[in-house]
Amino acid sequence: MAKISIIIPAFNMANLIGQTLDSVLRNKTDMDIVVVDDASADNTCEIVEQYAAQHANIRLMRSETNTGPGVARNRALATIDSEYCLFHDADDLLVEGAIDTVLALMDNTDIEVAAFRYSVLRQADGVAGDMPPIDKNIWDDVLGDRETAVIELDAAAQFLVTINYPWNKILRTSFVRRTNWRFSAARINEDILPHWAAYMKAGRFLAINTSLSIHRLVPGREQHTNTFDERRLEMFTALKDAEKLFEENPIFRAKYYPIFIVFKAGLLEWANRQIRQDLRAIFREYVSHSYQNFTDEDFDRVYRINPAIALATYRMKHSHR
């Protein structure tokens, strides 16, 4: 049994998957590296097969049809038996020894989730820079100059509104199985659900104040983040999946749902500015419908945090009645 499984969904990543695998392989830990090809039209599979022929710890899973990264990750997750798991992206890079660093800190503890800082590569031939300000400010405010810290979520709930990336977290597989942790099947924002579930269900996590992953956010490449056609409407499925966490757990709803509503409002405002003009009307209908379970008690709790968002949410809920 491998120590950790690295699950990598890939779709038309022939030009980058080799570099990504090279970065993952720069660890000494016993790894099970699972690439899930999501019906690529290029030679992604061929490249992965070449790596698998040279590295026994790399395996390829193929999807006959394109299902999206969430479904691809869930398929691979069902096949692993390792102690830990990391969900990496096919176009991102791990810092050398990143896995070794995190597991050395998690071993011999009861920590079930670890999160680490990351850098962002914004130009193909550039140098990776800081995280976006929202994430950098939260990490700086909570960690300060500490190299690591065990963070109680109730004392630092602002971590919930860091960008909902899956690839800067390592989880114990036993935690994943016990809590039914998974990705949404939505093709857009499929990582909202696992992000919130990881932090809330764990309740505490290890924060590593070192950049261990490089997120490639290079202009001109098609990424889900930059999708604003009909596919963007699937974000409402992703949000609905995440909101089930609060419907099923009254404690989560009382403690964290107001924070989720503030996060959701920011996400919807951003998407509304970007979505294609001919989709604006239906987008607003989806927005209104997504707030139908927003109660008067929720309003009161959100109002204490952000009165403007509470009032805007109330108006959006009733805008299409």
GROMACS .gro file of N, CA, C and O in nm, residues 105-179:
model
  300
  105LEU      N    1   0.514   1.608   0.878
  105LEU     CA    2   0.446   1.685   0.982
  105LEU      C    3   0.316   1.619   1.027
  105LEU      O    4   0.276   1.632   1.142
  106MET      N    5   0.249   1.548   0.935
  106MET     CA    6   0.121   1.485   0.969
  106MET      C    7   0.137   1.351   1.040
  106MET      O    8   0.054   1.313   1.123
  107ASP      N    9   0.242   1.279   1.005
  107ASP     CA   10   0.264   1.147   1.066
  107ASP      C   11   0.276   1.160   1.219
  107ASP      O   12   0.327   1.259   1.271
  108ASN      N   13   0.229   1.059   1.288
  108ASN     CA   14   0.234   1.054   1.435
  108ASN      C   15   0.153   1.165   1.501
  108ASN      O   16   0.182   1.206   1.614
  109THR      N   17   0.054   1.216   1.430
  109THR     CA   18  -0.042   1.311   1.486
  109THR      C   19  -0.182   1.259   1.454
  109THR      O   20  -0.199   1.162   1.378
  110ASP      N   21  -0.283   1.326   1.506
  110ASP     CA   22  -0.420   1.292   1.470
  110ASP      C   23  -0.479   1.392   1.371
  110ASP      O   24  -0.600   1.397   1.349
  111ILE      N   25  -0.393   1.474   1.310
  111ILE     CA   26  -0.438   1.572   1.212
  111ILE      C   27  -0.490   1.501   1.088
  111ILE      O   28  -0.425   1.412   1.034
  112GLU      N   29  -0.608   1.541   1.042
  112GLU     CA   30  -0.670   1.475   0.927
  112GLU      C   31  -0.664   1.557   0.800
  112GLU      O   32  -0.679   1.503   0.690
  113VAL      N   33  -0.641   1.688   0.813
  113VAL     CA   34  -0.632   1.777   0.697
  113VAL      C   35  -0.513   1.870   0.717
  113VAL      O   36  -0.496   1.928   0.825
  114ALA      N   37  -0.433   1.883   0.613
  114ALA     CA   38  -0.324   1.981   0.613
  114ALA      C   39  -0.341   2.072   0.493
  114ALA      O   40  -0.378   2.027   0.384
  115ALA      N   41  -0.315   2.200   0.512
  115ALA     CA   42  -0.321   2.297   0.403
  115ALA      C   43  -0.188   2.372   0.397
  115ALA      O   44  -0.123   2.392   0.500
  116PHE      N   45  -0.150   2.411   0.276
  116PHE     CA   46  -0.022   2.481   0.262
  116PHE      C   47  -0.037   2.597   0.164
  116PHE      O   48  -0.129   2.602   0.082
  117ARG      N   49   0.055   2.691   0.176
  117ARG     CA   50   0.056   2.806   0.085
  117ARG      C   51   0.092   2.760  -0.055
  117ARG      O   52   0.147   2.651  -0.075
  118TYR      N   53   0.066   2.846  -0.151
  118TYR     CA   54   0.100   2.817  -0.290
  118TYR      C   55   0.145   2.947  -0.358
  118TYR      O   56   0.126   3.057  -0.305
  119SER      N   57   0.207   2.931  -0.472
  119SER     CA   58   0.247   3.045  -0.555
  119SER      C   59   0.169   3.040  -0.685
  119SER      O   60   0.109   2.938  -0.719
  120VAL      N   61   0.170   3.151  -0.758
  120VAL     CA   62   0.095   3.159  -0.884
  120VAL      C   63   0.189   3.201  -0.996
  120VAL      O   64   0.261   3.301  -0.985
  121LEU      N   65   0.189   3.123  -1.103
  121LEU     CA   66   0.267   3.155  -1.224
  121LEU      C   67   0.172   3.221  -1.322
  121LEU      O   68   0.081   3.157  -1.375
  122ARG      N   69   0.191   3.350  -1.347
  122ARG     CA   70   0.097   3.427  -1.429
  122ARG      C   71   0.146   3.448  -1.571
  122ARG      O   72   0.071   3.496  -1.656
  123GLN      N   73   0.272   3.417  -1.600
  123GLN     CA   74   0.327   3.424  -1.735
  123GLN      C   75   0.405   3.297  -1.761
  123GLN      O   76   0.478   3.249  -1.673
  124ALA      N   77   0.388   3.242  -1.881
  124ALA     CA   78   0.447   3.111  -1.911
  124ALA      C   79   0.598   3.107  -1.884
  124ALA      O   80   0.651   3.007  -1.836
  125ASP      N   81   0.667   3.215  -1.916
  125ASP     CA   82   0.812   3.218  -1.898
  125ASP      C   83   0.853   3.306  -1.780
  125ASP      O   84   0.967   3.350  -1.769
  126GLY      N   85   0.756   3.331  -1.689
  126GLY     CA   86   0.784   3.419  -1.577
  126GLY      C   87   0.824   3.344  -1.451
  126GLY      O   88   0.855   3.225  -1.453
  127VAL      N   89   0.823   3.417  -1.342
  127VAL     CA   90   0.856   3.363  -1.211
  127VAL      C   91   0.729   3.360  -1.127
  127VAL      O   92   0.650   3.455  -1.129
  128ALA      N   93   0.707   3.252  -1.055
  128ALA     CA   94   0.587   3.241  -0.973
  128ALA      C   95   0.587   3.347  -0.864
  128ALA      O   96   0.689   3.374  -0.800
  129GLY      N   97   0.470   3.410  -0.846
  129GLY     CA   98   0.456   3.515  -0.746
  129GLY      C   99   0.360   3.474  -0.634
  129GLY      O  100   0.322   3.358  -0.621
  130ASP      N  101   0.321   3.574  -0.556
  130ASP     CA  102   0.236   3.549  -0.440
  130ASP      C  103   0.098   3.497  -0.478
  130ASP      O  104   0.050   3.515  -0.590
  131MET      N  105   0.033   3.438  -0.379
  131MET     CA  106  -0.108   3.404  -0.392
  131MET      C  107  -0.190   3.530  -0.415
  131MET      O  108  -0.144   3.641  -0.386
  132PRO      N  109  -0.314   3.517  -0.464
  132PRO     CA  110  -0.403   3.634  -0.472
  132PRO      C  111  -0.417   3.698  -0.334
  132PRO      O  112  -0.406   3.630  -0.231
  133PRO      N  113  -0.443   3.828  -0.330
  133PRO     CA  114  -0.447   3.901  -0.202
  133PRO      C  115  -0.541   3.840  -0.098
  133PRO      O  116  -0.507   3.836   0.021
  134ILE      N  117  -0.658   3.790  -0.140
  134ILE     CA  118  -0.752   3.736  -0.041
  134ILE      C  119  -0.689   3.621   0.036
  134ILE      O  120  -0.703   3.612   0.159
  135ASP      N  121  -0.615   3.534  -0.033
  135ASP     CA  122  -0.551   3.422   0.035
  135ASP      C  123  -0.427   3.466   0.112
  135ASP      O  124  -0.405   3.425   0.227
  136LYS      N  125  -0.346   3.548   0.049
  136LYS     CA  126  -0.223   3.594   0.114
  136LYS      C  127  -0.254   3.665   0.245
  136LYS      O  128  -0.189   3.641   0.348
  137ASN      N  129  -0.355   3.752   0.245
  137ASN     CA  130  -0.387   3.828   0.365
  137ASN      C  131  -0.435   3.736   0.478
  137ASN      O  132  -0.399   3.758   0.595
  138ILE      N  133  -0.514   3.636   0.444
  138ILE     CA  134  -0.563   3.544   0.547
  138ILE      C  135  -0.448   3.463   0.605
  138ILE      O  136  -0.435   3.449   0.728
  139TRP      N  137  -0.363   3.408   0.518
  139TRP     CA  138  -0.248   3.332   0.568
  139TRP      C  139  -0.157   3.421   0.653
  139TRP      O  140  -0.111   3.379   0.760
  140ASP      N  141  -0.130   3.543   0.607
  140ASP     CA  142  -0.043   3.632   0.683
  140ASP      C  143  -0.104   3.669   0.818
  140ASP      O  144  -0.035   3.669   0.921
  141ASP      N  145  -0.234   3.699   0.819
  141ASP     CA  146  -0.300   3.741   0.943
  141ASP      C  147  -0.305   3.628   1.046
  141ASP      O  148  -0.284   3.651   1.165
  142VAL      N  149  -0.334   3.507   0.999
  142VAL     CA  150  -0.352   3.395   1.093
  142VAL      C  151  -0.219   3.333   1.135
  142VAL      O  152  -0.197   3.304   1.252
  143LEU      N  153  -0.129   3.314   1.039
  143LEU     CA  154  -0.002   3.245   1.069
  143LEU      C  155   0.108   3.339   1.116
  143LEU      O  156   0.195   3.300   1.193
  144GLY      N  157   0.107   3.462   1.064
  144GLY     CA  158   0.216   3.553   1.098
  144GLY      C  159   0.349   3.496   1.054
  144GLY      O  160   0.364   3.454   0.938
  145ASP      N  161   0.447   3.491   1.144
  145ASP     CA  162   0.579   3.438   1.107
  145ASP      C  163   0.597   3.293   1.152
  145ASP      O  164   0.709   3.240   1.148
  146ARG      N  165   0.489   3.227   1.194
  146ARG     CA  166   0.499   3.086   1.233
  146ARG      C  167   0.515   2.998   1.110
  146ARG      O  168   0.448   3.019   1.010
  147GLU      N  169   0.602   2.900   1.118
  147GLU     CA  170   0.623   2.809   1.005
  147GLU      C  171   0.506   2.712   0.989
  147GLU      O  172   0.468   2.679   0.877
  148THR      N  173   0.452   2.666   1.100
  148THR     CA  174   0.337   2.577   1.100
  148THR      C  175   0.251   2.609   1.221
  148THR      O  176   0.299   2.667   1.319
  149ALA      N  177   0.125   2.567   1.213
  149ALA     CA  178   0.036   2.582   1.328
  149ALA      C  179  -0.084   2.492   1.309
  149ALA      O  180  -0.130   2.471   1.196
  150VAL      N  181  -0.134   2.438   1.420
  150VAL     CA  182  -0.262   2.367   1.416
  150VAL      C  183  -0.370   2.471   1.440
  150VAL      O  184  -0.371   2.538   1.544
  151ILE      N  185  -0.458   2.485   1.343
  151ILE     CA  186  -0.559   2.591   1.344
  151ILE      C  187  -0.695   2.533   1.380
  151ILE      O  188  -0.741   2.439   1.315
  152GLU      N  189  -0.757   2.589   1.481
  152GLU     CA  190  -0.896   2.555   1.513
  152GLU      C  191  -0.985   2.641   1.426
  152GLU      O  192  -0.973   2.763   1.425
  153LEU      N  193  -1.074   2.577   1.350
  153LEU     CA  194  -1.155   2.651   1.254
  153LEU      C  195  -1.237   2.760   1.322
  153LEU      O  196  -1.253   2.870   1.267
  154ASP      N  197  -1.289   2.734   1.441
  154ASP     CA  198  -1.371   2.834   1.509
  154ASP      C  199  -1.293   2.961   1.539
  154ASP      O  200  -1.351   3.068   1.554
  155ALA      N  201  -1.160   2.948   1.550
  155ALA     CA  202  -1.077   3.065   1.579
  155ALA      C  203  -1.026   3.133   1.452
  155ALA      O  204  -0.972   3.244   1.459
  156ALA      N  205  -1.043   3.068   1.337
  156ALA     CA  206  -0.991   3.123   1.211
  156ALA      C  207  -1.083   3.082   1.097
  156ALA      O  208  -1.038   3.027   0.996
  157ALA      N  209  -1.212   3.111   1.112
  157ALA     CA  210  -1.310   3.069   1.011
  157ALA      C  211  -1.290   3.140   0.878
  157ALA      O  212  -1.348   3.099   0.777
  158GLN      N  213  -1.207   3.245   0.876
  158GLN     CA  214  -1.180   3.313   0.750
  158GLN      C  215  -1.111   3.222   0.649
  158GLN      O  216  -1.114   3.248   0.528
  159PHE      N  217  -1.051   3.112   0.696
  159PHE     CA  218  -0.992   3.016   0.602
  159PHE      C  219  -1.097   2.955   0.509
  159PHE      O  220  -1.064   2.909   0.401
  160LEU      N  221  -1.222   2.957   0.551
  160LEU     CA  222  -1.328   2.903   0.465
  160LEU      C  223  -1.343   2.982   0.336
  160LEU      O  224  -1.387   2.928   0.234
  161VAL      N  225  -1.309   3.110   0.337
  161VAL     CA  226  -1.327   3.193   0.217
  161VAL      C  227  -1.197   3.211   0.139
  161VAL      O  228  -1.192   3.293   0.048
  162THR      N  229  -1.093   3.136   0.175
  162THR     CA  230  -0.981   3.130   0.082
  162THR      C  231  -1.030   3.063  -0.046
  162THR      O  232  -1.132   2.993  -0.046
  163ILE      N  233  -0.961   3.088  -0.156
  163ILE     CA  234  -1.007   3.034  -0.284
  163ILE      C  235  -1.018   2.883  -0.273
  163ILE      O  236  -0.930   2.817  -0.219
  164ASN      N  237  -1.129   2.830  -0.325
  164ASN     CA  238  -1.164   2.690  -0.299
  164ASN      C  239  -1.086   2.592  -0.385
  164ASN      O  240  -1.142   2.512  -0.460
  165TYR      N  241  -0.955   2.594  -0.374
  165TYR     CA  242  -0.870   2.503  -0.449
  165TYR      C  243  -0.853   2.371  -0.372
  165TYR      O  244  -0.839   2.372  -0.249
  166PRO      N  245  -0.850   2.257  -0.444
  166PRO     CA  246  -0.827   2.131  -0.375
  166PRO      C  247  -0.680   2.093  -0.363
  166PRO      O  248  -0.645   2.007  -0.281
  167TRP      N  249  -0.594   2.153  -0.444
  167TRP     CA  250  -0.458   2.103  -0.459
  167TRP      C  251  -0.359   2.159  -0.357
  167TRP      O  252  -0.240   2.130  -0.364
  168ASN      N  253  -0.406   2.239  -0.261
  168ASN     CA  254  -0.316   2.282  -0.154
  168ASN      C  255  -0.358   2.220  -0.021
  168ASN      O  256  -0.336   2.277   0.086
  169LYS      N  257  -0.419   2.101  -0.029
  169LYS     CA  258  -0.460   2.028   0.091
  169LYS      C  259  -0.425   1.880   0.075
  169LYS      O  260  -0.442   1.822  -0.032
  170ILE      N  261  -0.378   1.821   0.183
  170ILE     CA  262  -0.360   1.676   0.190
  170ILE      C  263  -0.451   1.623   0.299
  170ILE      O  264  -0.459   1.680   0.409
  171LEU      N  265  -0.524   1.515   0.269
  171LEU     CA  266  -0.621   1.459   0.361
  171LEU      C  267  -0.587   1.315   0.394
  171LEU      O  268  -0.532   1.243   0.310
  172ARG      N  269  -0.621   1.273   0.513
  172ARG     CA  270  -0.614   1.131   0.546
  172ARG      C  271  -0.729   1.060   0.474
  172ARG      O  272  -0.844   1.105   0.478
  173THR      N  273  -0.699   0.949   0.411
  173THR     CA  274  -0.802   0.876   0.338
  173THR      C  275  -0.908   0.822   0.433
  173THR      O  276  -1.026   0.814   0.396
  174SER      N  277  -0.872   0.789   0.555
  174SER     CA  278  -0.971   0.742   0.653
  174SER      C  279  -1.074   0.851   0.681
  174SER      O  280  -1.193   0.822   0.700
  175PHE      N  281  -1.031   0.976   0.686
  175PHE     CA  282  -1.122   1.090   0.704
  175PHE      C  283  -1.215   1.102   0.585
  175PHE      O  284  -1.336   1.123   0.600
  176VAL      N  285  -1.160   1.086   0.466
  176VAL     CA  286  -1.240   1.093   0.343
  176VAL      C  287  -1.350   0.987   0.345
  176VAL      O  288  -1.467   1.016   0.316
  177ARG      N  289  -1.313   0.865   0.381
  177ARG     CA  290  -1.411   0.756   0.383
  177ARG      C  291  -1.516   0.776   0.492
  177ARG      O  292  -1.635   0.757   0.471
  178ARG      N  293  -1.470   0.815   0.609
  178ARG     CA  294  -1.562   0.828   0.724
  178ARG      C  295  -1.664   0.938   0.705
  178ARG      O  296  -1.779   0.927   0.748
  179THR      N  297  -1.625   1.047   0.638
  179THR     CA  298  -1.713   1.163   0.623
  179THR      C  299  -1.782   1.170   0.488
  179THR      O  300  -1.856   1.265   0.461
   0.00000   0.00000   0.00000
